[in-house]
Amino acid sequence: MTSAGPRNVRAREAATSFLLGLCSACIATAAAAEQPADVRALMQRLGRVERVEVAYQERVESGLIDTAVGTRGNLLYQAPDRIRRISDDGDGFALEGNRMQLIRGNQVADELIVPEIKPLAALVGTLRATFAGDLAALQADYRLDYGASEQAWTLDLAPRAMALSPLFQRIRIVGNGATIETIEMLEANGDRRTLQMRLLAREPAGIE
Amino acid sequence: MPLPKPPRRLILLATWLVVLGLLALWNGFNLRPSTDLSQFLPRGVSLQDEVLLSQVRGGVAARTLLLRIGGKRPTEALADASRALASRLRNDEGCAQIANGELDLAMRETDPDLFRYRYLIGPPGACVDALTEAGLRAALEERLAELASGAAMLDKERFGADPTACYRQLLRALIPQRTPDRRHGVWFSPDGGHALMVVVTHAQASDLAAQRRAVEQIREVFDDLPESTGLTLELAGPGYFAVGSEQRIKTETQVLSIAAGIATAGILALAFRSAALVLLGMLPLLSGVMVGTALVSWLFGSVHGITLALGATLLGVALDYPVHVYAHAAGADARQTKPVWRTLLLGMATTVLGYAALAWTSFEGLSQLGVLAAAGLITAALTSRYLLPALMPVGYRLPERRWLAAFQARRPQWSPRAGTGLLLLGLAGLGLVLSIGGNPWETDIRRLSTVPQAEIEKDSLIRAQLGAPDVSRLLYVVADEEATVLERLEAVLPDLEGLQAQGLIGGFDNVARWLPSPQTQAAHRAALPERSELTARLAAANAELPFRLERLAPFVDDVDASRDLEPLTAADLADGLIGTRVSMLLQPLGDAWLGLVPLSGVADEAVGPLEASAERLGIQYLDLREGTADLLAGFFAETLDKFLVAALVIALALALALRSLARIGLVLLPIVVALVWTFTLLILIQGSVNLFHLVSLLLVAGLAVDYSLFLNRPAADEADRLRTLLSVSVGAGSSFAMFGFLALSAIPALQAIGLTVTLGILCAYVLSLLLARAESVG
């Protein structure tokens, strides 16, 4: 078919917001917990989360604009594969299995099939690997660099896969215990987006 | 059996063979082998017929191969195989377009022409009309929101040149409106059992060599894939059928003709006990085919494969001529043989007149057939009469046969009254069959093909699974200028969108949606603001927004450059992203242009409104299936007329030659009864009657004329009478064996011919035996 363009655009939208969304799903503002000793321990802890709801705030710095712009909204993750991220303006997406619904003004505007769009599929794979604590899958796509202090841990993801490298130079995830606090993405073109999250609810209780 | 010894005979035989060889050579160069039945149909009687046939013959539908991959493996494996096959085929020169539901990486790149012309051809709402201050502000706000939400991340490189997302909206208009089920990123049948793919070849469906290469290439590529282990690939589509039926016809015809040849030769050998005679007996038929074919290719420029096949069928009568010659030339003196020759030539002449009636028709296929059969028959009869006797082995005597005399003695003789009774019975039966079964003519063109039913069903199934791209309903426009075609297509867009919104049609593909008429493009161009004006509007629109205007310089440059562009034409797009699609929807038709709007999911209630819009806007609505049915109905009507003329001509010729009302009655009675009975039995057995049946009936008429004339011929003595009985029986037996083998064929056309002719021979032979009166003239 001759018409890949708009789908790509949608794919890109989806891919980006998806990654942000999923990462933010792991976030909560918890009291200082003991930091995981290594990335393996971090993965195990993140993987135990079954359902999480956060309020997010995203900030974008770009060469196209003089001042940074931002959005706010809500994000919900339900294990094993459901994600819903909606901004306060009613835009976002809902993901379940292989299907992703794009939402505009609180209406389903379109539906995508994730494996059809390779970058999106790679991102989805990454995030599912993160949630499942599938370290091997994550390492297949990224070079991981983990570091922890008393207050926080930091996980740097440097893309290995061709599908991801034109998008990002680097992804940095900062958290505390089982809670992800910030995701910072440095895009290939130098633009930077930072997502900050505040925990609203999490199941099962007792994960720190 | 030694060949004739005197050199004169050898020279005669050698000359005959050399002439045959030369004719074969000439024909070899001129024969256009085509198994495509549509080519046998009339040349455009009306414009609609012409469009119809151009679509049936050469439209995209005719160049589309449908592929499906199945096997007892997980759907992921099927999807992987589909992707691997598609990626290999995309590098193949024979394939114009491959679609398996996957997004093609090559398609993600911006098409330079489409991008350059976006302000002329793109949807006005996002393009030319969005260049006002308000429009620009709205667009910039939207882009900012996308930037904030991350949606713009990958599209950002286009932002500087296209802040209104004009190109993105243009591409959106290009998305096909209906797509099949998808699993793992590729098209699947709804049950998940098969991965589906569509390949459009460059080659026409009628270019069998190229189609065969394409099909073989696809199979080879598939078999070489590591992913294809344990999976099977099935194909369908007109091109594949053409290749398949060519192969099938070739192999099956070879097998059947060898078997039929052996059987026929066996019967002849048994009757005449001479290998030389059997071999010589083939020469008149061969000569007839060669001369007839050469004459047709000289008169018409070329010969269709179907003309040749049907022509050779009609020449089946010529098989009997050598038999008559052998039976009568060996064992009778010149005084006795003279009336035999007269009967033979009379039979030939009447049949030729009948066949020649076919030549006067607007259907080129039929007129070719008439010429070929008439010329062939004359040649076969003349060579049988004048060359064969001279080539027969010297001193050849017909073997004695006791059973023949016994058969003759016990042969029942029915009165003409009984014959009339049989005729009335046959007519009553025919009336009954017709009143119960209704119209017997087969008007579904798909069943008039050389493709077995099972293949047709597979084709329909895959089409249904793909989500109905069986474009049998469409709108079309024909005009002298491309521009006029586009204007009319543009005019019908709102109506189509309305019908789609109401759910009366599932979808449509109108080229004017993304290639507006030059007039509209010029209007868009005229509405583009000047550079200074655009810069001012952009600054005003961005007044409260944070965009850096210097980053939007490419946009201002592009709009400015668009003001100098000449309107885009279909030819400009030929090599680009959508070249194939454009050439499908907008194509030359003779000296004019044809615009097509394929419709899918057309509800019955939509036909009225579609016809109304079409009429109002000067375009046409066409249902290909109904159209071809009408065309075929017309074809039958004309063919039947010709048959009536042929029948009258035959009767008249007989009347002139026989000059006796009683004898004409005696000769015609078995012929007419045989035809009525054959026709009735045919409808009873086959349910409907198609072109192949009809042409075969004409052969039956020719054979019946031959049998009836010979058996009604006044015999000189008992020996003469026995010779006649022998020649007619051997002739009928050998033809029966030959066509009996065709009746066993799985190819519908061959089976139809075989069945009709064997039934016809049976009726004609038995009825001629029963009803003929060979009164001795003493």
mmCIF file of C-alpha atoms in Angstrom, chain B residues 116-431:
data_model
loop_
_atom_site.group_PDB
_atom_site.id
_atom_site.type_symbol
_atom_site.label_atom_id
_atom_site.label_comp_id
_atom_site.label_asym_id
_atom_site.label_seq_id
_atom_site.Cartn_x
_atom_site.Cartn_y
_atom_site.Cartn_z
ATOM 1 C CA ARG B 116 6.736 19.474 -3.793
ATOM 2 C CA TYR B 117 3.175 19.690 -5.102
ATOM 3 C CA ARG B 118 1.482 19.434 -1.706
ATOM 4 C CA TYR B 119 -0.040 22.916 -1.831
ATOM 5 C CA LEU B 120 -1.585 22.238 -5.256
ATOM 6 C CA ILE B 121 -2.906 18.731 -4.649
ATOM 7 C CA GLY B 122 -3.208 18.323 -0.875
ATOM 8 C CA PRO B 123 -6.519 18.559 1.011
ATOM 9 C CA PRO B 124 -7.279 22.323 1.036
ATOM 10 C CA GLY B 125 -8.215 22.322 4.730
ATOM 11 C CA ALA B 126 -4.665 21.481 5.759
ATOM 12 C CA CYS B 127 -2.957 23.063 2.775
ATOM 13 C CA VAL B 128 -4.019 26.066 0.733
ATOM 14 C CA ASP B 129 -6.872 27.106 3.045
ATOM 15 C CA ALA B 130 -4.682 26.800 6.143
ATOM 16 C CA LEU B 131 -2.414 29.649 5.042
ATOM 17 C CA THR B 132 -4.551 32.403 6.519
ATOM 18 C CA GLU B 133 -3.482 34.003 9.777
ATOM 19 C CA ALA B 134 -6.157 32.120 11.688
ATOM 20 C CA GLY B 135 -5.391 28.897 9.884
ATOM 21 C CA LEU B 136 -1.696 29.225 10.567
ATOM 22 C CA ARG B 137 -2.329 30.004 14.232
ATOM 23 C CA ALA B 138 -4.523 26.936 14.603
ATOM 24 C CA ALA B 139 -1.892 24.805 12.837
ATOM 25 C CA LEU B 140 0.938 26.139 14.997
ATOM 26 C CA GLU B 141 -1.072 25.536 18.159
ATOM 27 C CA GLU B 142 -1.692 21.996 17.047
ATOM 28 C CA ARG B 143 1.987 21.466 16.283
ATOM 29 C CA LEU B 144 2.895 22.836 19.689
ATOM 30 C CA ALA B 145 0.501 20.404 21.340
ATOM 31 C CA GLU B 146 2.036 17.581 19.342
ATOM 32 C CA LEU B 147 5.472 18.702 20.353
ATOM 33 C CA ALA B 148 4.426 18.767 23.970
ATOM 34 C CA SER B 149 2.811 15.347 23.822
ATOM 35 C CA GLY B 150 5.663 13.796 21.928
ATOM 36 C CA ALA B 151 3.627 13.152 18.828
ATOM 37 C CA ALA B 152 5.892 15.314 16.711
ATOM 38 C CA MET B 153 9.061 13.525 17.672
ATOM 39 C CA LEU B 154 9.680 11.689 14.405
ATOM 40 C CA ASP B 155 7.837 14.183 12.207
ATOM 41 C CA LYS B 156 9.911 17.089 13.397
ATOM 42 C CA GLU B 157 12.234 17.140 10.406
ATOM 43 C CA ARG B 158 9.196 17.961 8.270
ATOM 44 C CA PHE B 159 7.916 20.659 10.598
ATOM 45 C CA GLY B 160 10.071 23.453 9.220
ATOM 46 C CA ALA B 161 8.742 22.983 5.697
ATOM 47 C CA ASP B 162 5.240 21.862 6.530
ATOM 48 C CA PRO B 163 3.867 23.426 9.727
ATOM 49 C CA THR B 164 0.252 22.930 8.600
ATOM 50 C CA ALA B 165 0.853 19.151 8.180
ATOM 51 C CA CYS B 166 -0.365 19.429 4.587
ATOM 52 C CA TYR B 167 1.716 16.475 3.433
ATOM 53 C CA ARG B 168 0.594 14.323 6.323
ATOM 54 C CA GLN B 169 -3.043 14.966 5.390
ATOM 55 C CA LEU B 170 -2.286 14.247 1.746
ATOM 56 C CA LEU B 171 -0.884 10.865 2.741
ATOM 57 C CA ARG B 172 -3.906 10.261 4.935
ATOM 58 C CA ALA B 173 -6.133 10.699 1.878
ATOM 59 C CA LEU B 174 -4.107 7.967 0.240
ATOM 60 C CA ILE B 175 -4.848 5.345 2.877
ATOM 61 C CA PRO B 176 -6.998 2.609 1.387
ATOM 62 C CA GLN B 177 -10.358 2.680 3.048
ATOM 63 C CA ARG B 178 -10.788 -1.008 3.549
ATOM 64 C CA THR B 179 -8.090 -3.338 4.661
ATOM 65 C CA PRO B 180 -8.213 -7.016 5.605
ATOM 66 C CA ASP B 181 -7.749 -8.475 9.081
ATOM 67 C CA ARG B 182 -4.255 -8.125 10.450
ATOM 68 C CA ARG B 183 -2.232 -10.333 12.745
ATOM 69 C CA HIS B 184 1.379 -9.837 13.703
ATOM 70 C CA GLY B 185 1.479 -6.900 11.342
ATOM 71 C CA VAL B 186 0.389 -8.659 8.147
ATOM 72 C CA TRP B 187 -2.901 -9.524 6.464
ATOM 73 C CA PHE B 188 -4.593 -12.687 7.589
ATOM 74 C CA SER B 189 -7.740 -14.580 6.771
ATOM 75 C CA PRO B 190 -10.375 -13.956 9.456
ATOM 76 C CA ASP B 191 -9.830 -17.461 10.886
ATOM 77 C CA GLY B 192 -6.094 -16.852 11.153
ATOM 78 C CA GLY B 193 -5.333 -19.892 9.043
ATOM 79 C CA HIS B 194 -3.652 -18.098 6.160
ATOM 80 C CA ALA B 195 -1.433 -15.069 5.678
ATOM 81 C CA LEU B 196 -2.644 -13.128 2.633
ATOM 82 C CA MET B 197 -0.777 -11.115 0.050
ATOM 83 C CA VAL B 198 -1.583 -9.279 -3.167
ATOM 84 C CA VAL B 199 0.964 -8.938 -5.941
ATOM 85 C CA VAL B 200 0.339 -6.744 -8.976
ATOM 86 C CA THR B 201 2.546 -7.791 -11.869
ATOM 87 C CA HIS B 202 3.852 -5.539 -14.584
ATOM 88 C CA ALA B 203 2.866 -8.109 -17.187
ATOM 89 C CA GLN B 204 -0.620 -8.207 -18.677
ATOM 90 C CA ALA B 205 -2.721 -11.228 -17.831
ATOM 91 C CA SER B 206 -2.686 -12.143 -21.510
ATOM 92 C CA ASP B 207 1.116 -12.122 -21.682
ATOM 93 C CA LEU B 208 1.359 -15.717 -20.637
ATOM 94 C CA ALA B 209 5.121 -15.986 -20.850
ATOM 95 C CA ALA B 210 5.595 -13.041 -18.490
ATOM 96 C CA GLN B 211 2.848 -14.251 -16.191
ATOM 97 C CA ARG B 212 4.448 -17.672 -16.028
ATOM 98 C CA ARG B 213 7.796 -16.100 -15.161
ATOM 99 C CA ALA B 214 6.154 -14.075 -12.396
ATOM 100 C CA VAL B 215 4.365 -17.095 -10.939
ATOM 101 C CA GLU B 216 7.475 -19.270 -11.121
ATOM 102 C CA GLN B 217 9.552 -16.504 -9.583
ATOM 103 C CA ILE B 218 7.176 -16.152 -6.659
ATOM 104 C CA ARG B 219 7.178 -19.904 -6.069
ATOM 105 C CA GLU B 220 10.955 -20.100 -6.287
ATOM 106 C CA VAL B 221 11.470 -17.220 -3.894
ATOM 107 C CA PHE B 222 9.014 -18.780 -1.478
ATOM 108 C CA ASP B 223 10.631 -22.205 -1.628
ATOM 109 C CA ASP B 224 14.058 -20.672 -1.008
ATOM 110 C CA LEU B 225 12.949 -18.864 2.140
ATOM 111 C CA PRO B 226 14.163 -20.412 5.367
ATOM 112 C CA GLU B 227 10.884 -19.179 6.867
ATOM 113 C CA SER B 228 8.770 -21.207 4.442
ATOM 114 C CA THR B 229 9.663 -24.639 5.856
ATOM 115 C CA GLY B 230 6.511 -26.617 6.483
ATOM 116 C CA LEU B 231 4.317 -23.976 4.857
ATOM 117 C CA THR B 232 2.471 -24.005 1.562
ATOM 118 C CA LEU B 233 1.875 -21.191 -0.884
ATOM 119 C CA GLU B 234 -1.310 -21.028 -2.894
ATOM 120 C CA LEU B 235 -1.981 -18.654 -5.755
ATOM 121 C CA ALA B 236 -5.071 -17.368 -7.464
ATOM 122 C CA GLY B 237 -5.981 -14.548 -9.813
ATOM 123 C CA PRO B 238 -6.462 -14.195 -13.557
ATOM 124 C CA GLY B 239 -2.779 -14.274 -14.458
ATOM 125 C CA TYR B 240 -2.207 -17.421 -12.456
ATOM 126 C CA PHE B 241 -5.269 -19.017 -13.976
ATOM 127 C CA ALA B 242 -4.084 -18.131 -17.448
ATOM 128 C CA VAL B 243 -0.723 -19.741 -16.772
ATOM 129 C CA GLY B 244 -2.311 -22.668 -14.990
ATOM 130 C CA SER B 245 -4.892 -23.289 -17.654
ATOM 131 C CA GLU B 246 -2.272 -23.000 -20.356
ATOM 132 C CA GLN B 247 -0.213 -25.652 -18.588
ATOM 133 C CA ARG B 248 -3.234 -27.760 -17.851
ATOM 134 C CA ILE B 249 -4.546 -27.460 -21.369
ATOM 135 C CA LYS B 250 -1.141 -28.334 -22.726
ATOM 136 C CA THR B 251 -0.607 -31.445 -20.645
ATOM 137 C CA GLU B 252 -4.180 -32.585 -20.701
ATOM 138 C CA THR B 253 -4.577 -31.970 -24.402
ATOM 139 C CA GLN B 254 -1.387 -33.884 -25.023
ATOM 140 C CA VAL B 255 -2.502 -36.876 -22.978
ATOM 141 C CA LEU B 256 -6.019 -36.825 -24.339
ATOM 142 C CA SER B 257 -4.997 -36.285 -27.928
ATOM 143 C CA ILE B 258 -2.475 -39.123 -27.749
ATOM 144 C CA ALA B 259 -5.148 -41.392 -26.299
ATOM 145 C CA ALA B 260 -7.741 -40.203 -28.812
ATOM 146 C CA GLY B 261 -5.233 -40.555 -31.631
ATOM 147 C CA ILE B 262 -4.416 -44.125 -30.629
ATOM 148 C CA ALA B 263 -8.092 -45.037 -30.373
ATOM 149 C CA THR B 264 -8.951 -43.416 -33.698
ATOM 150 C CA ALA B 265 -5.971 -44.933 -35.457
ATOM 151 C CA GLY B 266 -6.865 -48.288 -33.893
ATOM 152 C CA ILE B 267 -10.371 -48.147 -35.300
ATOM 153 C CA LEU B 268 -9.117 -47.109 -38.727
ATOM 154 C CA ALA B 269 -6.420 -49.790 -38.682
ATOM 155 C CA LEU B 270 -8.988 -52.384 -37.707
ATOM 156 C CA ALA B 271 -11.288 -51.300 -40.496
ATOM 157 C CA PHE B 272 -8.735 -50.977 -43.281
ATOM 158 C CA ARG B 273 -5.817 -53.145 -42.060
ATOM 159 C CA SER B 274 -3.258 -50.716 -43.457
ATOM 160 C CA ALA B 275 -0.880 -48.501 -41.527
ATOM 161 C CA ALA B 276 -0.211 -46.449 -44.624
ATOM 162 C CA LEU B 277 -3.893 -45.621 -44.980
ATOM 163 C CA VAL B 278 -4.155 -44.641 -41.317
ATOM 164 C CA LEU B 279 -1.225 -42.265 -41.664
ATOM 165 C CA LEU B 280 -2.414 -40.870 -44.983
ATOM 166 C CA GLY B 281 -5.859 -40.373 -43.442
ATOM 167 C CA MET B 282 -4.468 -37.735 -41.090
ATOM 168 C CA LEU B 283 -3.207 -35.581 -43.941
ATOM 169 C CA PRO B 284 -6.532 -34.048 -45.118
ATOM 170 C CA LEU B 285 -7.468 -32.949 -41.587
ATOM 171 C CA LEU B 286 -3.988 -31.524 -41.028
ATOM 172 C CA SER B 287 -4.126 -29.740 -44.368
ATOM 173 C CA GLY B 288 -7.539 -28.324 -43.474
ATOM 174 C CA VAL B 289 -6.288 -26.977 -40.149
ATOM 175 C CA MET B 290 -3.159 -25.500 -41.715
ATOM 176 C CA VAL B 291 -4.885 -23.856 -44.675
ATOM 177 C CA GLY B 292 -7.729 -22.555 -42.498
ATOM 178 C CA THR B 293 -5.312 -21.130 -39.921
ATOM 179 C CA ALA B 294 -3.128 -19.549 -42.578
ATOM 180 C CA LEU B 295 -6.133 -17.955 -44.255
ATOM 181 C CA VAL B 296 -7.389 -16.528 -40.965
ATOM 182 C CA SER B 297 -4.025 -15.116 -39.978
ATOM 183 C CA TRP B 298 -3.700 -13.617 -43.461
ATOM 184 C CA LEU B 299 -7.185 -12.066 -43.306
ATOM 185 C CA PHE B 300 -7.237 -11.034 -39.641
ATOM 186 C CA GLY B 301 -3.563 -10.553 -38.886
ATOM 187 C CA SER B 302 -3.384 -13.262 -36.247
ATOM 188 C CA VAL B 303 -5.227 -16.282 -34.866
ATOM 189 C CA HIS B 304 -6.483 -16.672 -31.321
ATOM 190 C CA GLY B 305 -5.683 -19.933 -29.633
ATOM 191 C CA ILE B 306 -9.369 -20.412 -28.966
ATOM 192 C CA THR B 307 -10.251 -19.955 -32.641
ATOM 193 C CA LEU B 308 -7.737 -22.634 -33.477
ATOM 194 C CA ALA B 309 -9.005 -25.031 -30.833
ATOM 195 C CA LEU B 310 -12.648 -24.589 -31.762
ATOM 196 C CA GLY B 311 -11.801 -24.551 -35.473
ATOM 197 C CA ALA B 312 -9.988 -27.863 -35.189
ATOM 198 C CA THR B 313 -13.049 -29.179 -33.391
ATOM 199 C CA LEU B 314 -15.338 -28.089 -36.213
ATOM 200 C CA LEU B 315 -13.002 -29.755 -38.678
ATOM 201 C CA GLY B 316 -13.742 -33.059 -36.958
ATOM 202 C CA VAL B 317 -16.029 -33.798 -39.917
ATOM 203 C CA ALA B 318 -12.920 -33.994 -42.069
ATOM 204 C CA LEU B 319 -11.953 -37.185 -40.245
ATOM 205 C CA ASP B 320 -14.727 -38.929 -42.138
ATOM 206 C CA TYR B 321 -13.650 -37.906 -45.645
ATOM 207 C CA PRO B 322 -10.640 -40.247 -45.943
ATOM 208 C CA VAL B 323 -12.815 -43.040 -44.565
ATOM 209 C CA HIS B 324 -15.361 -42.509 -47.327
ATOM 210 C CA VAL B 325 -12.560 -42.353 -49.905
ATOM 211 C CA TYR B 326 -10.904 -45.556 -48.668
ATOM 212 C CA ALA B 327 -14.158 -47.458 -48.458
ATOM 213 C CA HIS B 328 -15.317 -46.517 -51.923
ATOM 214 C CA ALA B 329 -12.117 -46.062 -53.925
ATOM 215 C CA ALA B 330 -10.889 -49.547 -53.082
ATOM 216 C CA GLY B 331 -13.411 -51.980 -54.400
ATOM 217 C CA ALA B 332 -15.578 -49.960 -56.728
ATOM 218 C CA ASP B 333 -15.075 -48.935 -60.309
ATOM 219 C CA ALA B 334 -15.078 -45.350 -61.520
ATOM 220 C CA ARG B 335 -18.719 -45.524 -62.538
ATOM 221 C CA GLN B 336 -19.704 -46.446 -58.990
ATOM 222 C CA THR B 337 -17.412 -43.988 -57.223
ATOM 223 C CA LYS B 338 -18.568 -40.928 -59.122
ATOM 224 C CA PRO B 339 -21.851 -40.542 -57.179
ATOM 225 C CA VAL B 340 -19.889 -41.145 -53.971
ATOM 226 C CA TRP B 341 -17.659 -38.162 -54.728
ATOM 227 C CA ARG B 342 -20.735 -36.124 -55.483
ATOM 228 C CA THR B 343 -22.243 -37.006 -52.109
ATOM 229 C CA LEU B 344 -18.982 -36.270 -50.339
ATOM 230 C CA LEU B 345 -18.625 -32.886 -51.963
ATOM 231 C CA LEU B 346 -22.300 -32.091 -51.417
ATOM 232 C CA GLY B 347 -21.946 -32.904 -47.724
ATOM 233 C CA MET B 348 -18.866 -30.726 -47.561
ATOM 234 C CA ALA B 349 -20.484 -27.877 -49.486
ATOM 235 C CA THR B 350 -23.575 -27.754 -47.287
ATOM 236 C CA THR B 351 -21.509 -27.885 -44.107
ATOM 237 C CA VAL B 352 -19.147 -25.213 -45.443
ATOM 238 C CA LEU B 353 -22.106 -22.962 -46.221
ATOM 239 C CA GLY B 354 -23.356 -23.481 -42.701
ATOM 240 C CA TYR B 355 -19.976 -22.648 -41.179
ATOM 241 C CA ALA B 356 -19.544 -19.692 -43.493
ATOM 242 C CA ALA B 357 -22.711 -18.168 -42.060
ATOM 243 C CA LEU B 358 -20.677 -17.717 -38.891
ATOM 244 C CA ALA B 359 -18.187 -15.547 -40.730
ATOM 245 C CA TRP B 360 -20.768 -12.767 -41.190
ATOM 246 C CA THR B 361 -20.837 -11.484 -37.667
ATOM 247 C CA SER B 362 -19.487 -8.546 -35.716
ATOM 248 C CA PHE B 363 -17.810 -10.975 -33.322
ATOM 249 C CA GLU B 364 -14.313 -11.322 -34.590
ATOM 250 C CA GLY B 365 -13.746 -14.592 -32.808
ATOM 251 C CA LEU B 366 -16.784 -16.149 -34.439
ATOM 252 C CA SER B 367 -16.015 -14.845 -37.898
ATOM 253 C CA GLN B 368 -12.452 -16.145 -37.592
ATOM 254 C CA LEU B 369 -13.909 -19.463 -36.599
ATOM 255 C CA GLY B 370 -16.269 -19.505 -39.587
ATOM 256 C CA VAL B 371 -13.481 -18.708 -42.036
ATOM 257 C CA LEU B 372 -11.119 -21.247 -40.518
ATOM 258 C CA ALA B 373 -13.671 -24.062 -40.471
ATOM 259 C CA ALA B 374 -15.035 -23.369 -43.966
ATOM 260 C CA ALA B 375 -11.616 -23.070 -45.614
ATOM 261 C CA GLY B 376 -10.339 -26.061 -43.673
ATOM 262 C CA LEU B 377 -13.267 -28.224 -44.651
ATOM 263 C CA ILE B 378 -12.952 -27.365 -48.348
ATOM 264 C CA THR B 379 -9.258 -28.203 -48.227
ATOM 265 C CA ALA B 380 -9.831 -31.464 -46.387
ATOM 266 C CA ALA B 381 -12.559 -32.590 -48.763
ATOM 267 C CA LEU B 382 -10.650 -31.665 -51.928
ATOM 268 C CA THR B 383 -7.402 -33.259 -50.784
ATOM 269 C CA SER B 384 -9.320 -36.376 -49.729
ATOM 270 C CA ARG B 385 -11.064 -36.560 -53.054
ATOM 271 C CA TYR B 386 -8.223 -35.705 -55.429
ATOM 272 C CA LEU B 387 -4.970 -36.600 -53.631
ATOM 273 C CA LEU B 388 -5.788 -39.581 -51.426
ATOM 274 C CA PRO B 389 -6.953 -42.009 -54.130
ATOM 275 C CA ALA B 390 -3.720 -41.433 -56.039
ATOM 276 C CA LEU B 391 -1.674 -42.131 -52.895
ATOM 277 C CA MET B 392 -3.458 -45.317 -51.846
ATOM 278 C CA PRO B 393 -1.271 -48.421 -52.044
ATOM 279 C CA VAL B 394 -1.511 -50.066 -55.482
ATOM 280 C CA GLY B 395 -3.910 -52.925 -55.592
ATOM 281 C CA TYR B 396 -5.320 -52.241 -52.132
ATOM 282 C CA ARG B 397 -8.494 -54.261 -51.507
ATOM 283 C CA LEU B 398 -10.995 -53.626 -48.758
ATOM 284 C CA PRO B 399 -10.990 -56.557 -46.308
ATOM 285 C CA GLU B 400 -14.090 -58.793 -46.519
ATOM 286 C CA ARG B 401 -16.512 -58.412 -43.658
ATOM 287 C CA ARG B 402 -19.310 -60.829 -42.938
ATOM 288 C CA TRP B 403 -20.652 -58.914 -39.927
ATOM 289 C CA LEU B 404 -21.267 -55.885 -42.093
ATOM 290 C CA ALA B 405 -23.719 -57.743 -44.310
ATOM 291 C CA ALA B 406 -25.358 -59.283 -41.253
ATOM 292 C CA PHE B 407 -25.610 -55.841 -39.669
ATOM 293 C CA GLN B 408 -27.092 -54.424 -42.842
ATOM 294 C CA ALA B 409 -29.605 -57.242 -43.058
ATOM 295 C CA ARG B 410 -30.774 -56.784 -39.467
ATOM 296 C CA ARG B 411 -30.672 -53.022 -39.474
ATOM 297 C CA PRO B 412 -34.151 -51.836 -38.516
ATOM 298 C CA GLN B 413 -35.772 -49.373 -40.861
ATOM 299 C CA TRP B 414 -38.107 -46.883 -39.326
ATOM 300 C CA SER B 415 -40.695 -45.009 -41.273
ATOM 301 C CA PRO B 416 -40.549 -41.236 -41.719
ATOM 302 C CA ARG B 417 -43.671 -41.147 -39.583
ATOM 303 C CA ALA B 418 -41.751 -42.725 -36.718
ATOM 304 C CA GLY B 419 -39.038 -40.155 -37.364
ATOM 305 C CA THR B 420 -41.574 -37.340 -37.136
ATOM 306 C CA GLY B 421 -42.782 -38.897 -33.906
ATOM 307 C CA LEU B 422 -39.209 -38.836 -32.558
ATOM 308 C CA LEU B 423 -38.915 -35.204 -33.604
ATOM 309 C CA LEU B 424 -42.135 -34.239 -31.834
ATOM 310 C CA LEU B 425 -41.063 -36.186 -28.761
ATOM 311 C CA GLY B 426 -37.716 -34.398 -28.797
ATOM 312 C CA LEU B 427 -39.357 -30.998 -29.176
ATOM 313 C CA ALA B 428 -41.788 -31.761 -26.364
ATOM 314 C CA GLY B 429 -38.877 -32.852 -24.180
ATOM 315 C CA LEU B 430 -36.982 -29.690 -25.049
ATOM 316 C CA GLY B 431 -40.029 -27.565 -24.254
#
